[in-house]
Amino acid sequence: MGPGLLGALLAALAYGAATVLQAIGVRRATTLPAGAPFLRRARAAWPYAVGLALDGLGFLASVAALRTLPLFLVESAVASSVAVTAVLSVLVLHVRLGAVEVVALVAVAAGLAGLALAAASGPAAQPPADAAWWLLAAALLVAALVALGLRTPDRRLAAVLLSVAAGLGFGGVGVAARLLEIPSPLWQLLTNGTAWALLAHAALATVAYALALSRGRVTTVAALTFATETVVPALVGLMALGDRVVAGREPLAAVAFVVTLGGCIALAGRAEPAEPAQPAASSRTPGSAGPTAAPHDVSDRP
C-alpha cells in the first residue's frame, strides 16, 4: 500500500471515529444538570475534544493523500468515513444495522478497492497562474448559495441549497489541496492565494453543513453533501488537473466510483451516529424488535 492510499484510508478512519467521539461527548455534556461547572462539563465532554483532534488529523491525512492520488479516489475515501461511523456505532454505541446498511458497507469496501486498482498515482498537473482566482471565485459562488439558502423561506429547499453549498465547499477544499504547493519557508503560505481559497471553502462548507442540518433531515443533507463533494471534484480533477485512470481500467473506475458513492449515500443516515438501542420496556412482547433509533444530530463534517 502506497503512502497516498494509506493517507486516504487514515483520513476516512479519522473522520469516521471523530463523528462517534463527538456524539459521545455531546451526550455526556447534555446529561449533566443545568448550571454544572465548566470544568465538570469539560471533563464529561472530553471525547468531543478528541474528535476535533481526529478531524484535524483526517484533514492532514487527506491533504497528504492528494499530493499523489487523484481527487476521485481521495474524495471517495473521505466520503466513506460514513461507513467507519456506521461500524463504530455498532461496536461502541451498540446500534443495530439493517440489511440494506450491511450491503452498503460491503459496496463501499468493494468500490474503494476498485478505485484503488484503477487510479493512476501522480501529482496534479501544473496549475495555471490564475487557478487561485478561480478557486476564490468558486468560494464566492458557495457564499452566494449559503446566502440564498438563508433567505429561502421553504425549509426543504433551503436545506437542499445549503447541502449543495456544503458539498461544493468541501469539494473546493479538495481541489485546493490538490493544487497547493507547500512553499519553503512555510510563512509564504500567508501570501498564497490557493491557501486562502482553501480556508475560505473550508469555513463556508462547515457553516453551510451546520445550517443545512438545522433545516433538513440528516439523511437528505448528508446524501446531497456526499454526492456533491465527491462528484464535482472528481470531474474537475479528470478534466483540468491531470488526474488519470490506469489504461484499460476505465470501466472498473466508473463502476467502482458509482458503487462507492451509492454505498455512501445509502449509509447517509449514519453520518450522525444513532442513539444506542434502549432496553426493552416491560409492556413489550419479549423478543420483539425494538424501534429503530433516530439519528443523533451533531453538526460535523461528513
CSV table of C-alpha atoms in Angstrom, one decimal:
chain,number,residue,atom,x,y,z
A,1,MET,CA,0.0,0.0,0.0
A,2,GLY,CA,1.5,3.3,-1.1
A,3,PRO,CA,1.7,6.3,1.3
A,4,GLY,CA,-1.0,8.2,-0.6
A,5,LEU,CA,-3.5,5.4,-0.3
A,6,LEU,CA,-2.6,4.9,3.3
A,7,GLY,CA,-3.3,8.7,3.9
A,8,ALA,CA,-6.7,8.4,2.2
A,9,LEU,CA,-7.7,5.4,4.4
A,10,LEU,CA,-6.4,7.1,7.5
A,11,ALA,CA,-8.5,10.2,6.7
A,12,ALA,CA,-11.6,8.0,6.4
A,13,LEU,CA,-10.9,6.3,9.7
A,14,ALA,CA,-10.1,9.6,11.5
A,15,TYR,CA,-13.3,11.4,10.2
A,16,GLY,CA,-15.5,8.4,11.0
A,17,ALA,CA,-14.1,7.9,14.5
A,18,ALA,CA,-14.3,11.7,15.1
A,19,THR,CA,-18.1,11.7,14.5
A,20,VAL,CA,-18.7,9.0,17.0
A,21,LEU,CA,-16.5,10.6,19.7
A,22,GLN,CA,-18.1,13.9,19.2
A,23,ALA,CA,-21.6,12.4,19.5
A,24,ILE,CA,-20.5,10.7,22.8
A,25,GLY,CA,-19.0,13.9,24.1
A,26,VAL,CA,-22.2,15.9,23.3
A,27,ARG,CA,-24.4,13.2,25.0
A,28,ARG,CA,-22.3,13.2,28.2
A,29,ALA,CA,-22.4,17.0,28.4
A,30,THR,CA,-26.2,17.1,27.9
A,31,THR,CA,-26.8,14.6,30.7
A,32,LEU,CA,-25.3,17.0,33.3
A,33,PRO,CA,-27.6,19.1,35.3
A,34,ALA,CA,-28.2,22.7,34.3
A,35,GLY,CA,-25.6,25.1,35.7
A,36,ALA,CA,-22.9,22.5,36.1
A,37,PRO,CA,-19.4,24.0,36.4
A,38,PHE,CA,-17.5,24.5,33.2
A,39,LEU,CA,-14.7,22.2,34.3
A,40,ARG,CA,-17.1,19.4,35.1
A,41,ARG,CA,-18.7,19.8,31.6
A,42,ALA,CA,-15.2,19.8,30.0
A,43,ARG,CA,-14.3,16.6,31.8
A,44,ALA,CA,-17.5,14.9,30.7
A,45,ALA,CA,-17.2,16.1,27.1
A,46,TRP,CA,-13.5,15.1,26.6
A,47,PRO,CA,-14.4,12.7,23.8
A,48,TYR,CA,-15.6,15.7,21.8
A,49,ALA,CA,-12.2,17.3,22.0
A,50,VAL,CA,-10.5,14.1,20.9
A,51,GLY,CA,-12.9,14.0,18.0
A,52,LEU,CA,-11.9,17.5,17.0
A,53,ALA,CA,-8.3,16.5,17.1
A,54,LEU,CA,-9.1,13.5,14.9
A,55,ASP,CA,-10.8,15.8,12.4
A,56,GLY,CA,-7.6,17.7,12.2
A,57,LEU,CA,-5.6,14.5,11.7
A,58,GLY,CA,-8.1,13.4,9.0
A,59,PHE,CA,-7.7,16.7,7.1
A,60,LEU,CA,-3.9,16.5,7.2
A,61,ALA,CA,-4.0,12.9,6.0
A,62,SER,CA,-6.3,13.7,3.1
A,63,VAL,CA,-4.1,16.6,2.1
A,64,ALA,CA,-1.1,14.3,2.1
A,65,ALA,CA,-3.0,11.8,0.0
A,66,LEU,CA,-3.9,14.4,-2.5
A,67,ARG,CA,-0.3,15.1,-3.2
A,68,THR,CA,-0.1,11.8,-5.2
A,69,LEU,CA,-3.6,10.5,-5.7
A,70,PRO,CA,-6.4,11.7,-8.0
A,71,LEU,CA,-9.4,13.5,-6.5
A,72,PHE,CA,-11.9,10.8,-7.4
A,73,LEU,CA,-10.1,8.3,-5.2
A,74,VAL,CA,-9.4,10.6,-2.2
A,75,GLU,CA,-12.8,12.2,-2.1
A,76,SER,CA,-14.5,8.8,-2.3
A,77,ALA,CA,-12.3,7.6,0.5
A,78,VAL,CA,-13.2,10.6,2.7
A,79,ALA,CA,-16.9,10.2,1.9
A,80,SER,CA,-16.6,6.6,3.0
A,81,SER,CA,-15.9,7.8,6.6
A,82,VAL,CA,-19.7,7.3,7.0
A,83,ALA,CA,-19.0,3.6,6.7
A,84,VAL,CA,-16.5,3.9,9.5
A,85,THR,CA,-19.1,5.8,11.6
A,86,ALA,CA,-21.6,3.0,10.9
A,87,VAL,CA,-19.3,0.3,12.1
A,88,LEU,CA,-18.2,2.1,15.2
A,89,SER,CA,-21.8,2.9,16.0
A,90,VAL,CA,-22.4,-0.8,16.2
A,91,LEU,CA,-19.2,-1.6,18.2
A,92,VAL,CA,-19.3,1.4,20.6
A,93,LEU,CA,-22.9,2.6,20.7
A,94,HIS,CA,-24.5,-0.9,20.2
A,95,VAL,CA,-26.6,0.4,17.3
A,96,ARG,CA,-28.2,-2.2,15.0
A,97,LEU,CA,-27.7,-2.1,11.3
A,98,GLY,CA,-30.3,-3.2,8.8
A,99,ALA,CA,-29.7,-5.5,5.8
A,100,VAL,CA,-29.5,-2.5,3.4
A,101,GLU,CA,-26.8,-0.9,5.5
A,102,VAL,CA,-24.8,-4.1,5.7
A,103,VAL,CA,-25.0,-4.4,1.9
A,104,ALA,CA,-24.0,-0.7,1.6
A,105,LEU,CA,-20.9,-1.3,3.8
A,106,VAL,CA,-19.8,-4.1,1.5
A,107,ALA,CA,-20.4,-1.9,-1.5
A,108,VAL,CA,-18.3,0.9,-0.1
A,109,ALA,CA,-15.4,-1.5,0.7
A,110,ALA,CA,-15.6,-3.2,-2.8
A,111,GLY,CA,-15.9,0.2,-4.5
A,112,LEU,CA,-12.9,1.7,-2.8
A,113,ALA,CA,-10.8,-1.4,-3.6
A,114,GLY,CA,-11.8,-1.0,-7.3
A,115,LEU,CA,-10.9,2.7,-7.3
A,116,ALA,CA,-7.5,1.9,-5.7
A,117,LEU,CA,-6.8,-0.6,-8.5
A,118,ALA,CA,-8.0,1.8,-11.2
A,119,ALA,CA,-6.4,5.1,-10.1
A,120,ALA,CA,-3.1,6.2,-11.6
A,121,SER,CA,-0.9,8.0,-9.0
A,122,GLY,CA,1.0,11.1,-9.7
A,123,PRO,CA,1.0,14.9,-8.8
A,124,ALA,CA,-1.6,17.3,-10.2
A,125,ALA,CA,-0.9,19.0,-13.5
A,126,GLN,CA,0.9,22.3,-13.2
A,127,PRO,CA,-1.9,24.7,-12.3
A,128,PRO,CA,-2.5,27.8,-14.4
A,129,ALA,CA,-1.4,31.1,-13.0
A,130,ASP,CA,-5.0,32.2,-12.3
A,131,ALA,CA,-6.0,29.0,-10.6
A,132,ALA,CA,-6.2,30.7,-7.2
A,133,TRP,CA,-8.5,33.3,-8.6
A,134,TRP,CA,-10.8,30.6,-10.0
A,135,LEU,CA,-10.9,28.9,-6.6
A,136,LEU,CA,-11.7,32.2,-4.9
A,137,ALA,CA,-14.5,32.9,-7.4
A,138,ALA,CA,-15.8,29.4,-6.6
A,139,ALA,CA,-15.8,30.3,-2.9
A,140,LEU,CA,-17.9,33.4,-3.8
A,141,LEU,CA,-20.4,31.0,-5.5
A,142,VAL,CA,-20.6,28.9,-2.4
A,143,ALA,CA,-21.1,32.0,-0.3
A,144,ALA,CA,-23.9,33.1,-2.6
A,145,LEU,CA,-25.6,29.7,-2.3
A,146,VAL,CA,-25.4,30.0,1.5
A,147,ALA,CA,-26.9,33.4,1.5
A,148,LEU,CA,-29.7,32.2,-0.9
A,149,GLY,CA,-30.4,29.2,1.4
A,150,LEU,CA,-30.6,31.5,4.4
A,151,ARG,CA,-33.1,33.8,2.7
A,152,THR,CA,-35.3,30.9,1.3
A,153,PRO,CA,-38.5,30.6,3.4
A,154,ASP,CA,-39.1,27.0,2.3
A,155,ARG,CA,-37.1,24.9,4.8
A,156,ARG,CA,-36.8,21.9,2.5
A,157,LEU,CA,-35.4,24.0,-0.4
A,158,ALA,CA,-33.2,25.9,2.0
A,159,ALA,CA,-31.7,22.5,3.2
A,160,VAL,CA,-31.1,21.5,-0.4
A,161,LEU,CA,-29.3,24.7,-1.3
A,162,LEU,CA,-27.2,24.7,1.9
A,163,SER,CA,-26.3,21.0,1.4
A,164,VAL,CA,-25.1,21.6,-2.1
A,165,ALA,CA,-23.2,24.6,-0.9
A,166,ALA,CA,-21.5,22.4,1.8
A,167,GLY,CA,-20.7,19.8,-0.8
A,168,LEU,CA,-19.2,22.4,-3.2
A,169,GLY,CA,-17.2,23.9,-0.3
A,170,PHE,CA,-15.8,20.6,0.8
A,171,GLY,CA,-15.0,19.8,-2.8
A,172,GLY,CA,-13.3,23.1,-3.1
A,173,VAL,CA,-11.1,22.2,-0.2
A,174,GLY,CA,-10.1,19.0,-2.0
A,175,VAL,CA,-9.3,20.8,-5.3
A,176,ALA,CA,-7.3,23.5,-3.5
A,177,ALA,CA,-5.4,20.9,-1.5
A,178,ARG,CA,-4.6,19.0,-4.7
A,179,LEU,CA,-3.2,22.2,-6.3
A,180,LEU,CA,-1.5,23.6,-3.2
A,181,GLU,CA,2.3,23.7,-3.4
A,182,ILE,CA,3.9,23.8,0.0
A,183,PRO,CA,6.4,26.6,0.0
A,184,SER,CA,9.6,26.9,1.9
A,185,PRO,CA,9.6,28.7,4.2
A,186,LEU,CA,6.1,27.9,5.3
A,187,TRP,CA,5.2,31.5,6.2
A,188,GLN,CA,4.9,32.2,2.5
A,189,LEU,CA,1.5,30.4,2.7
A,190,LEU,CA,0.3,33.7,4.0
A,191,THR,CA,0.7,35.2,0.6
A,192,ASN,CA,-0.6,32.1,-1.3
A,193,GLY,CA,-4.0,32.6,-2.9
A,194,THR,CA,-4.7,28.9,-3.1
A,195,ALA,CA,-4.1,28.5,0.6
A,196,TRP,CA,-6.6,31.4,1.3
A,197,ALA,CA,-9.1,29.8,-1.1
A,198,LEU,CA,-8.8,26.5,0.8
A,199,LEU,CA,-9.5,28.2,4.1
A,200,ALA,CA,-12.5,30.1,2.6
A,201,HIS,CA,-14.0,26.9,1.2
A,202,ALA,CA,-13.5,25.1,4.5
A,203,ALA,CA,-15.1,27.8,6.6
A,204,LEU,CA,-18.1,28.2,4.2
A,205,ALA,CA,-18.6,24.4,3.9
A,206,THR,CA,-18.6,24.0,7.7
A,207,VAL,CA,-21.1,26.8,8.2
A,208,ALA,CA,-23.3,25.6,5.3
A,209,TYR,CA,-23.4,22.0,6.6
A,210,ALA,CA,-24.4,23.0,10.1
A,211,LEU,CA,-27.1,25.3,8.7
A,212,ALA,CA,-28.4,22.6,6.4
A,213,LEU,CA,-28.7,20.2,9.4
A,214,SER,CA,-30.7,22.7,11.2
A,215,ARG,CA,-33.2,22.9,8.3
A,216,GLY,CA,-33.4,19.4,6.9
A,217,ARG,CA,-33.2,15.7,7.7
A,218,VAL,CA,-29.7,14.3,8.4
A,219,THR,CA,-30.2,11.6,5.7
A,220,THR,CA,-31.0,14.1,3.0
A,221,VAL,CA,-28.4,16.6,4.0
A,222,ALA,CA,-25.6,14.0,4.2
A,223,ALA,CA,-26.6,12.4,0.9
A,224,LEU,CA,-26.6,15.7,-1.0
A,225,THR,CA,-23.4,16.8,0.6
A,226,PHE,CA,-21.6,13.5,-0.1
A,227,ALA,CA,-22.7,13.4,-3.7
A,228,THR,CA,-21.7,17.0,-4.5
A,229,GLU,CA,-18.3,16.9,-2.7
A,230,THR,CA,-17.4,13.6,-4.4
A,231,VAL,CA,-18.7,14.1,-8.0
A,232,VAL,CA,-17.7,17.7,-8.7
A,233,PRO,CA,-14.1,17.5,-7.6
A,234,ALA,CA,-13.7,14.1,-9.4
A,235,LEU,CA,-14.9,15.8,-12.7
A,236,VAL,CA,-12.6,18.8,-12.1
A,237,GLY,CA,-9.6,16.5,-11.4
A,238,LEU,CA,-10.2,14.4,-14.6
A,239,MET,CA,-10.9,17.4,-16.8
A,240,ALA,CA,-8.4,20.0,-15.6
A,241,LEU,CA,-5.9,18.7,-13.1
A,242,GLY,CA,-4.4,15.7,-14.9
A,243,ASP,CA,-6.0,13.0,-12.8
A,244,ARG,CA,-5.7,9.7,-14.6
A,245,VAL,CA,-7.1,6.2,-14.7
A,246,VAL,CA,-4.8,3.3,-15.5
A,247,ALA,CA,-5.1,2.5,-19.2
A,248,GLY,CA,-7.7,-0.2,-19.8
A,249,ARG,CA,-9.3,0.2,-16.3
A,250,GLU,CA,-11.7,3.0,-17.2
A,251,PRO,CA,-14.8,0.7,-16.9
A,252,LEU,CA,-13.6,-0.5,-13.5
A,253,ALA,CA,-13.1,3.0,-12.3
A,254,ALA,CA,-16.6,4.1,-13.4
A,255,VAL,CA,-18.3,1.2,-11.8
A,256,ALA,CA,-16.3,1.4,-8.6
A,257,PHE,CA,-17.0,5.2,-8.3
A,258,VAL,CA,-20.7,4.7,-8.7
A,259,VAL,CA,-20.8,1.7,-6.3
A,260,THR,CA,-18.8,3.6,-3.7
A,261,LEU,CA,-20.9,6.8,-3.9
A,262,GLY,CA,-24.1,4.7,-3.8
A,263,GLY,CA,-23.0,2.9,-0.7
A,264,CYS,CA,-22.1,6.2,1.0
A,265,ILE,CA,-25.4,7.7,0.2
A,266,ALA,CA,-27.2,4.6,1.4
A,267,LEU,CA,-25.3,5.0,4.7
A,268,ALA,CA,-26.1,8.7,4.9
A,269,GLY,CA,-28.4,8.2,7.8
A,270,ARG,CA,-25.4,7.0,9.8
A,271,ALA,CA,-23.5,10.2,9.0
A,272,GLU,CA,-24.5,11.1,12.5
A,273,PRO,CA,-24.4,8.1,14.8
A,274,ALA,CA,-27.8,6.9,16.0
A,275,GLU,CA,-28.8,6.7,19.7
A,276,PRO,CA,-28.0,3.4,21.2
A,277,ALA,CA,-30.8,0.9,21.5
A,278,GLN,CA,-32.8,1.3,24.7
A,279,PRO,CA,-33.6,-1.6,26.9
A,280,ALA,CA,-36.9,-3.4,26.2
A,281,ALA,CA,-39.9,-1.9,28.0
A,282,SER,CA,-41.8,-4.2,30.3
A,283,SER,CA,-45.0,-3.7,28.2
A,284,ARG,CA,-43.4,-5.0,25.1
A,285,THR,CA,-43.6,-8.6,23.9
A,286,PRO,CA,-40.3,-10.4,24.7
A,287,GLY,CA,-38.3,-11.0,21.6
A,288,SER,CA,-39.9,-8.3,19.6
A,289,ALA,CA,-37.7,-5.9,17.7
A,290,GLY,CA,-37.1,-2.5,19.3
A,291,PRO,CA,-37.8,0.8,17.5
A,292,THR,CA,-35.2,2.0,15.0
A,293,ALA,CA,-33.0,4.6,16.6
A,294,ALA,CA,-33.3,8.1,15.3
A,295,PRO,CA,-30.1,9.8,14.1
A,296,HIS,CA,-28.4,12.0,16.6
A,297,ASP,CA,-27.8,15.4,15.2
A,298,VAL,CA,-24.2,16.5,15.6
A,299,SER,CA,-23.1,19.2,13.3
A,300,ASP,CA,-19.9,17.8,11.8
A,301,ARG,CA,-18.3,17.2,8.5
A,302,PRO,CA,-19.5,14.1,6.6
